[in-house]
Short mmCIF file of C-alpha atoms and ligand atoms in Angstrom, two decimals:
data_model
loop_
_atom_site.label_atom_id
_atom_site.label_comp_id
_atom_site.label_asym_id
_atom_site.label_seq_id
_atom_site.Cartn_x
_atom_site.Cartn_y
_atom_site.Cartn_z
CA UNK A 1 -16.14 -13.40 33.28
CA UNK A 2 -12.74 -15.06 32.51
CA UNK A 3 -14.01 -18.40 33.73
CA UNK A 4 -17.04 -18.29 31.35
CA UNK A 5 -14.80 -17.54 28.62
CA UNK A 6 -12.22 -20.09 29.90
CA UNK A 7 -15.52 -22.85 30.09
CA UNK A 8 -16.47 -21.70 26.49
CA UNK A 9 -12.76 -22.48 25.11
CA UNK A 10 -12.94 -25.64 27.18
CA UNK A 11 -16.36 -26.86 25.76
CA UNK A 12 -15.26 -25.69 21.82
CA UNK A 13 -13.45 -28.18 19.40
CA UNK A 14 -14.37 -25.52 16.71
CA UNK A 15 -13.28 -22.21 17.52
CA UNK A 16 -12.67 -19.63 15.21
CA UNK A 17 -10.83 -15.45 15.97
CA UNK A 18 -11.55 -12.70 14.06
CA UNK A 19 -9.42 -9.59 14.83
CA UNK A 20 -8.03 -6.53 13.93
CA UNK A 21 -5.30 -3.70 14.78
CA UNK A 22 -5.55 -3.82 18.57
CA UNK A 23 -4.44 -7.38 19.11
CA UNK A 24 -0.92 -6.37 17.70
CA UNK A 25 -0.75 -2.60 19.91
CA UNK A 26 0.84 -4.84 22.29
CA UNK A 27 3.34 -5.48 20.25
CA UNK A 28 3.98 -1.97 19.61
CA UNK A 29 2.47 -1.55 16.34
CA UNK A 30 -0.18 1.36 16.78
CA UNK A 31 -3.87 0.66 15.55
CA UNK A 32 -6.59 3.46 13.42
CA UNK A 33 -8.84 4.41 16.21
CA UNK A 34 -7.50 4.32 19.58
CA UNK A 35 -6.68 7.77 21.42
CA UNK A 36 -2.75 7.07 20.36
CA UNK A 37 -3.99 5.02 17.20
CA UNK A 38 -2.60 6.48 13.91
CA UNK A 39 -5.58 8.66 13.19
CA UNK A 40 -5.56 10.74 15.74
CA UNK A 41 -1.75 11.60 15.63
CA UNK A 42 -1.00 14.56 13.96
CA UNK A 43 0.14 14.07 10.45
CA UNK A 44 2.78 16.46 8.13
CA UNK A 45 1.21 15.21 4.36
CA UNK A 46 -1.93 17.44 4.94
CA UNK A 47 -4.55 14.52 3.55
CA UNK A 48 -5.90 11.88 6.42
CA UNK A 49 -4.62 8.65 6.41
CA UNK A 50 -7.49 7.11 5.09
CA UNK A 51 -7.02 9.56 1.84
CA UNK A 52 -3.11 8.45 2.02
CA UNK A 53 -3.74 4.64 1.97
CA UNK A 54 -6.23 4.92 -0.45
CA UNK A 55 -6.26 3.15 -4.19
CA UNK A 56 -6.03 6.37 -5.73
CA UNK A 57 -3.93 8.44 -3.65
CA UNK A 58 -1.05 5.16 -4.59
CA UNK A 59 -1.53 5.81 -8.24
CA UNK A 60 -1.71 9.72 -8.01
CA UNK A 61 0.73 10.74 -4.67
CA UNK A 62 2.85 6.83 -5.06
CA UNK A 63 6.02 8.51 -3.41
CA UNK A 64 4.82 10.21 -0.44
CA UNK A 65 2.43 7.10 0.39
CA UNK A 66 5.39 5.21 0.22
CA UNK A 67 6.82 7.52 2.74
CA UNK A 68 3.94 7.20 5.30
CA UNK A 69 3.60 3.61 4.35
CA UNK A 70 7.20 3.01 5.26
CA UNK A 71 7.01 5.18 8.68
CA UNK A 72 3.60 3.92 9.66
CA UNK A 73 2.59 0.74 8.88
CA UNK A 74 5.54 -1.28 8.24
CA UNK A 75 6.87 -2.95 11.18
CA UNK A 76 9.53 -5.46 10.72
CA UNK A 77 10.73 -5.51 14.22
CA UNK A 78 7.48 -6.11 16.10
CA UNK A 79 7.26 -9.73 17.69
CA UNK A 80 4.03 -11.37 18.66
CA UNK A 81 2.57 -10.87 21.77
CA UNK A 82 0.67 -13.51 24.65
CA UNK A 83 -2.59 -12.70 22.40
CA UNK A 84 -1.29 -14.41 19.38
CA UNK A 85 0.94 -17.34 20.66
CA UNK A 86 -2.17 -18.50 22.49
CA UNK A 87 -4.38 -18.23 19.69
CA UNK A 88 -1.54 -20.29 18.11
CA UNK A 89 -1.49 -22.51 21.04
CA UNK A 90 -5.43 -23.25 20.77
CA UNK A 91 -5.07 -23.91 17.43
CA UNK A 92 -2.41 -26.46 18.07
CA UNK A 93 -4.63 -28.20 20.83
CA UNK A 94 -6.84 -28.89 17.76
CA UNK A 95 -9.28 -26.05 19.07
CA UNK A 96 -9.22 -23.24 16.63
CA UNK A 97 -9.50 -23.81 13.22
CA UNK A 98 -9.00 -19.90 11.53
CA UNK A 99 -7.84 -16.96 12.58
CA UNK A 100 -9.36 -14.16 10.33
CA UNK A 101 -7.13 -11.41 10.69
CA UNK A 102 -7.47 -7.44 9.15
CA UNK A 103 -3.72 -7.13 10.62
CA UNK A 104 -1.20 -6.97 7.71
CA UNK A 105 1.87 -7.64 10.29
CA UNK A 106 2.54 -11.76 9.49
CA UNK A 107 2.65 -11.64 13.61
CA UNK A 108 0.22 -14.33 13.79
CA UNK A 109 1.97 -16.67 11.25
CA UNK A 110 5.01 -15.44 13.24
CA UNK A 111 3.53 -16.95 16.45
CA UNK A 112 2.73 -20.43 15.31
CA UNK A 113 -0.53 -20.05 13.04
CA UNK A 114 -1.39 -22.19 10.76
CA UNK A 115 -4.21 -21.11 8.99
CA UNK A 116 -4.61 -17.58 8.69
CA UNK A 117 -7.14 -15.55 6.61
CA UNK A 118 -5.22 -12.27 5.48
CA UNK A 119 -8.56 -9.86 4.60
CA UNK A 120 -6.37 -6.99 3.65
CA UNK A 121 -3.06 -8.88 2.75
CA UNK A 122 0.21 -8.36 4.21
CA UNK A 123 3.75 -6.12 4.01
CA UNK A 124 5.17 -9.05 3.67
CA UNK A 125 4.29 -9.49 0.09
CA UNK A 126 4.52 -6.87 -2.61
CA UNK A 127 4.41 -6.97 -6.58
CA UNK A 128 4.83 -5.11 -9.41
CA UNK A 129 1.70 -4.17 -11.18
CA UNK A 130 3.20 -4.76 -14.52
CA UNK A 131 4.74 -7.97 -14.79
CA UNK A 132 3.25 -9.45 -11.50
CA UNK A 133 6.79 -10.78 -9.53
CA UNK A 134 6.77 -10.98 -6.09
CA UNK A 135 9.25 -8.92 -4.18
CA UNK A 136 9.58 -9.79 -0.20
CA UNK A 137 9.70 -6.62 2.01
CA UNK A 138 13.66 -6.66 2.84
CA UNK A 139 13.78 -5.87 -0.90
CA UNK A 140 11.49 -2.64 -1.25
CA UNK A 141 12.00 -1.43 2.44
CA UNK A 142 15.37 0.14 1.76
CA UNK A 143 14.34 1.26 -1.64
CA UNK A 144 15.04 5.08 -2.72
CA UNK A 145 11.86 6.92 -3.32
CA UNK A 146 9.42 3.97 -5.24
CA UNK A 147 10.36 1.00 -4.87
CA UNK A 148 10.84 -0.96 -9.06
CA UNK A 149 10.84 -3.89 -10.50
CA UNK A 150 13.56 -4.83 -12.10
CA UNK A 151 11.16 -4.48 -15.60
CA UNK A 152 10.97 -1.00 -14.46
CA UNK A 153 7.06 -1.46 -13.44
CA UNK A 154 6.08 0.29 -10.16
CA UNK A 155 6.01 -1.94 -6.88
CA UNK A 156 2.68 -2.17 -4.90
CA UNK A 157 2.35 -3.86 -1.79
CA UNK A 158 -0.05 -6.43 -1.73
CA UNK A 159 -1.99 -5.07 0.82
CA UNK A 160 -6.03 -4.12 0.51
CA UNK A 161 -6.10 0.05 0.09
CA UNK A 162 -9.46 1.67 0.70
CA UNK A 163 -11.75 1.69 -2.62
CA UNK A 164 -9.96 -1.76 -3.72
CA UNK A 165 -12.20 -4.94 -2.95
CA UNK A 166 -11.19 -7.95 -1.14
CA UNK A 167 -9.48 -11.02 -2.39
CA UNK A 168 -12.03 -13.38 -2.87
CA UNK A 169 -11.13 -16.86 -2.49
CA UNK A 170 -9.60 -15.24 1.28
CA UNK A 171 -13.25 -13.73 2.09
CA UNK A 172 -14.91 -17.19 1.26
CA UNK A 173 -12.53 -19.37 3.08
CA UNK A 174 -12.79 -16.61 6.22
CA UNK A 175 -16.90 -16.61 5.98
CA UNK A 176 -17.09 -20.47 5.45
CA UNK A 177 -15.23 -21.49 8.81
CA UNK A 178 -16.96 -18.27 10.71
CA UNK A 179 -20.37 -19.27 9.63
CA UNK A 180 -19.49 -22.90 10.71
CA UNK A 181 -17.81 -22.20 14.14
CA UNK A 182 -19.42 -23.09 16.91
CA UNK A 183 -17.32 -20.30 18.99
CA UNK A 184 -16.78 -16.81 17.45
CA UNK A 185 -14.43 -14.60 19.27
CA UNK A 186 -13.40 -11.31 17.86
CA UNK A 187 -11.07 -9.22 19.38
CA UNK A 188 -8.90 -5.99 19.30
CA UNK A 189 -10.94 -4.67 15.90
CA UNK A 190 -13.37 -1.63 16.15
CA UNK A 191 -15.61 -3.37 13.88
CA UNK A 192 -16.24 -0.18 11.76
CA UNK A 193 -14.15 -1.00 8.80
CA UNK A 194 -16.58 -3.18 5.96
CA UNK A 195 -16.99 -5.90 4.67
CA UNK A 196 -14.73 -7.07 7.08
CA UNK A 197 -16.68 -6.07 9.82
CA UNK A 198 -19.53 -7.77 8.27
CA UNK A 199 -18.38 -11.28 8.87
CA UNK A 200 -19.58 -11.23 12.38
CA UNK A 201 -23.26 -11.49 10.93
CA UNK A 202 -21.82 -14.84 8.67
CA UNK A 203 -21.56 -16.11 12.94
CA UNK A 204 -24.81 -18.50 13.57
CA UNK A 205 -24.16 -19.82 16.66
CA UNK A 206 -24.74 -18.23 20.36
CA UNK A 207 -21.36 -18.31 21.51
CA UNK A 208 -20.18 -14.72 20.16
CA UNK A 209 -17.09 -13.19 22.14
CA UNK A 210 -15.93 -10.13 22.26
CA UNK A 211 -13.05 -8.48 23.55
CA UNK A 212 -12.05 -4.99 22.94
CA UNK A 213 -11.24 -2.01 25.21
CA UNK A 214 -13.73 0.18 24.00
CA UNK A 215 -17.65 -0.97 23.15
CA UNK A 216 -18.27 -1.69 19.45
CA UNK A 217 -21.40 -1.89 17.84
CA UNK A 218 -21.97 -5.20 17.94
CA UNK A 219 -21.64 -5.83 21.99
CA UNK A 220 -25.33 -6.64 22.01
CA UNK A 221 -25.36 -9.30 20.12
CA UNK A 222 -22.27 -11.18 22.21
CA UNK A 223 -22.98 -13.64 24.91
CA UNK A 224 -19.50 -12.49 26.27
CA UNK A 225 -18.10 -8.81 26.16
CA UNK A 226 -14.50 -8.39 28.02
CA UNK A 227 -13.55 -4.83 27.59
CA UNK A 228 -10.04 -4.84 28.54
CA UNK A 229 -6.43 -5.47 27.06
CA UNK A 230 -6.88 -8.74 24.91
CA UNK A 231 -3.14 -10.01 26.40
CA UNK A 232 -4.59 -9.16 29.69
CA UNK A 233 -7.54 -11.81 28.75
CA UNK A 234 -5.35 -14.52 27.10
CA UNK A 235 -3.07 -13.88 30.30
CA UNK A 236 -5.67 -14.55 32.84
CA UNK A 237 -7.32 -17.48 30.46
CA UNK A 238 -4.08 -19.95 29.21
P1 CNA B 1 -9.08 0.00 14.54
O1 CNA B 1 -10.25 0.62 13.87
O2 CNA B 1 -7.89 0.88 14.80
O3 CNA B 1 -9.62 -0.59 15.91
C1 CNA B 1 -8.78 -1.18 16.85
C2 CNA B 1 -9.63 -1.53 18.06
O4 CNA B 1 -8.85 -2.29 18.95
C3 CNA B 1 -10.14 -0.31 18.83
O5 CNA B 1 -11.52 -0.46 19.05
C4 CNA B 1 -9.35 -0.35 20.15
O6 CNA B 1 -10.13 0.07 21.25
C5 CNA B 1 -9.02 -1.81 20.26
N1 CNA B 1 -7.76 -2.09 20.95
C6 CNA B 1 -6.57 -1.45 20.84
N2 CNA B 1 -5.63 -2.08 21.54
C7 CNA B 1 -6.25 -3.13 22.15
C8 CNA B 1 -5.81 -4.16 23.03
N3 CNA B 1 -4.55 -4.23 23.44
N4 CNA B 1 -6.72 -5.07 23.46
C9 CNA B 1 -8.03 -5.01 23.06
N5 CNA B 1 -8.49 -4.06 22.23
C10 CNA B 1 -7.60 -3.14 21.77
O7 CNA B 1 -8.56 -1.27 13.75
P2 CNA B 1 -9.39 -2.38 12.98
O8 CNA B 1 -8.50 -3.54 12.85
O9 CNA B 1 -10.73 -2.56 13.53
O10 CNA B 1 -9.56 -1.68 11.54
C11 CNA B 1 -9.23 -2.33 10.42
C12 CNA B 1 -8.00 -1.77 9.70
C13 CNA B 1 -6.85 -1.43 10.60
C14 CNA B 1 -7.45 -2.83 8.81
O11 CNA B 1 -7.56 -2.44 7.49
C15 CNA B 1 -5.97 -3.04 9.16
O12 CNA B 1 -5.20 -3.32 8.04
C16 CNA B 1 -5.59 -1.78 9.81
N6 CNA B 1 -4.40 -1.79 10.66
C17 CNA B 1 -3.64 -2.90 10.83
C18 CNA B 1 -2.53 -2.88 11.65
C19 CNA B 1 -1.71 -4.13 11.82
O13 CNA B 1 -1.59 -4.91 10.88
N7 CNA B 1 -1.16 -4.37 13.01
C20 CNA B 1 -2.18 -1.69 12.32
C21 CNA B 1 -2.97 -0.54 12.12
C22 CNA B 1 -4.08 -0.61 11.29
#
């Protein structure tokens, strides 16, 4: 298994990830669906996290999903882990051209990534929905209650809630160099969560791998399915 996948990298000049919560876990930043994954820890607001991170829980409830924002989802101490310097590694061998990424963590730019697609946008970057200025985390993190612009408008991270679409010029670049790769590997992402999930089917070639710990829905269609700890993989493969 591990040398088929290690042959496929070997053969592949165009090589392109898609991923999702579980490549960072190993860094210590929980995902949505595993067993210890954030929805299925017990939560004190009384509405599920996919109500809380919602467009219009932000504009109704914008304190307390600040609060579960802030203790949830917002790492700033997390480093990358084996998965993500080698995917920074291949990328630097001239190997992989994109990773598409539903992570909002910066822990592949943090790696050594050059050209990552940001589906649902980052912590890293947050603006105020009236006058549109850019605030970087370190300024809203330590914020009291909501964090505001100095024009007094309210603060939103720039990070894809459910009900709000995708940026577009991101989902074009990320289904242009999927649809041309001639190696798709997708990794650490339950697939579930659309459109994102939907870029596998922008994939046309016959070297789809994935590698997850649990099956996804789209193991069929993979040459290659690893089901194990994706720094295990890279570990065994670099
Ligand atoms: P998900 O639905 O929680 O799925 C994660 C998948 O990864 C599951 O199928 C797990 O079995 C699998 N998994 C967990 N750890 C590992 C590992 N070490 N190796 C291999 N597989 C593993 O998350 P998705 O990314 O599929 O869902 C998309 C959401 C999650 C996006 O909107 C993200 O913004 C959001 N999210 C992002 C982060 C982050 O930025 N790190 C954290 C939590 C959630």
């Amino acid at each position: 298994m591990y040398d088929e996948l290690k042959e496929i990298i070997e053969q592949s000049n165009n090589i392109v990830f898609l991923g999702g919560a579980g490549v960072s876990t190993e860094s210590g930043i929980p995902d949505f669906r595993s067993a210890d994954g954030l929805y299925n820890t017990k939560i004190k607001y009384g509405s599920s996290p996919e109500e809380i991170i919602s467009h219009s829980y932000f504009m109704r409830h914008t304190e307390t999903f600040y609060e579960y924002y802030f203790e949830n989802m917002v790492y700033p101490e997390a480093k990358p882990n084996i998965a993500h310097f080698a995917l920074a590694k291949l990328e630097e061998m001239g190997k992989l051209k994109a990773v598409v990424t539903q992570n909002i963590d910066n822990l592949h730019q943090l790696a050594g990534s050059k050209n990552v697609l940001e589906l649902h946008g980052s912590v890293y970057r947050n603006y105020c929905m009236e006058c549109g200025k850019f605030y970087p985390l370190k300024d809203i993190i330590d914020s009291e209650g909501v964090p505001k612009c100095e024009c007094g408008g309210t603060i939103k991270p720039d990070v894809v809630l459910y009900e709000e679409p995708l940026d577009n010029d991101v989902w074009n670049k990320a289904y242009k160099a999927i649809s041309e790769a001639d190696v798709l590997i997708v990794g650490g992402t339950s697939l579930v969560v659309y459109p994102a999930a939907s870029l596998v089917s922008a994939y046309r070639g016959n070297k789809l791998v994935l590698i997850n710990k649990g099956e996804t829905t789209y193991d069929h269609l993979a040459k290659l399915a690893i089901h194990d700890s994706i720094g295990r993989v890279f570990s065994e493969i670099m």
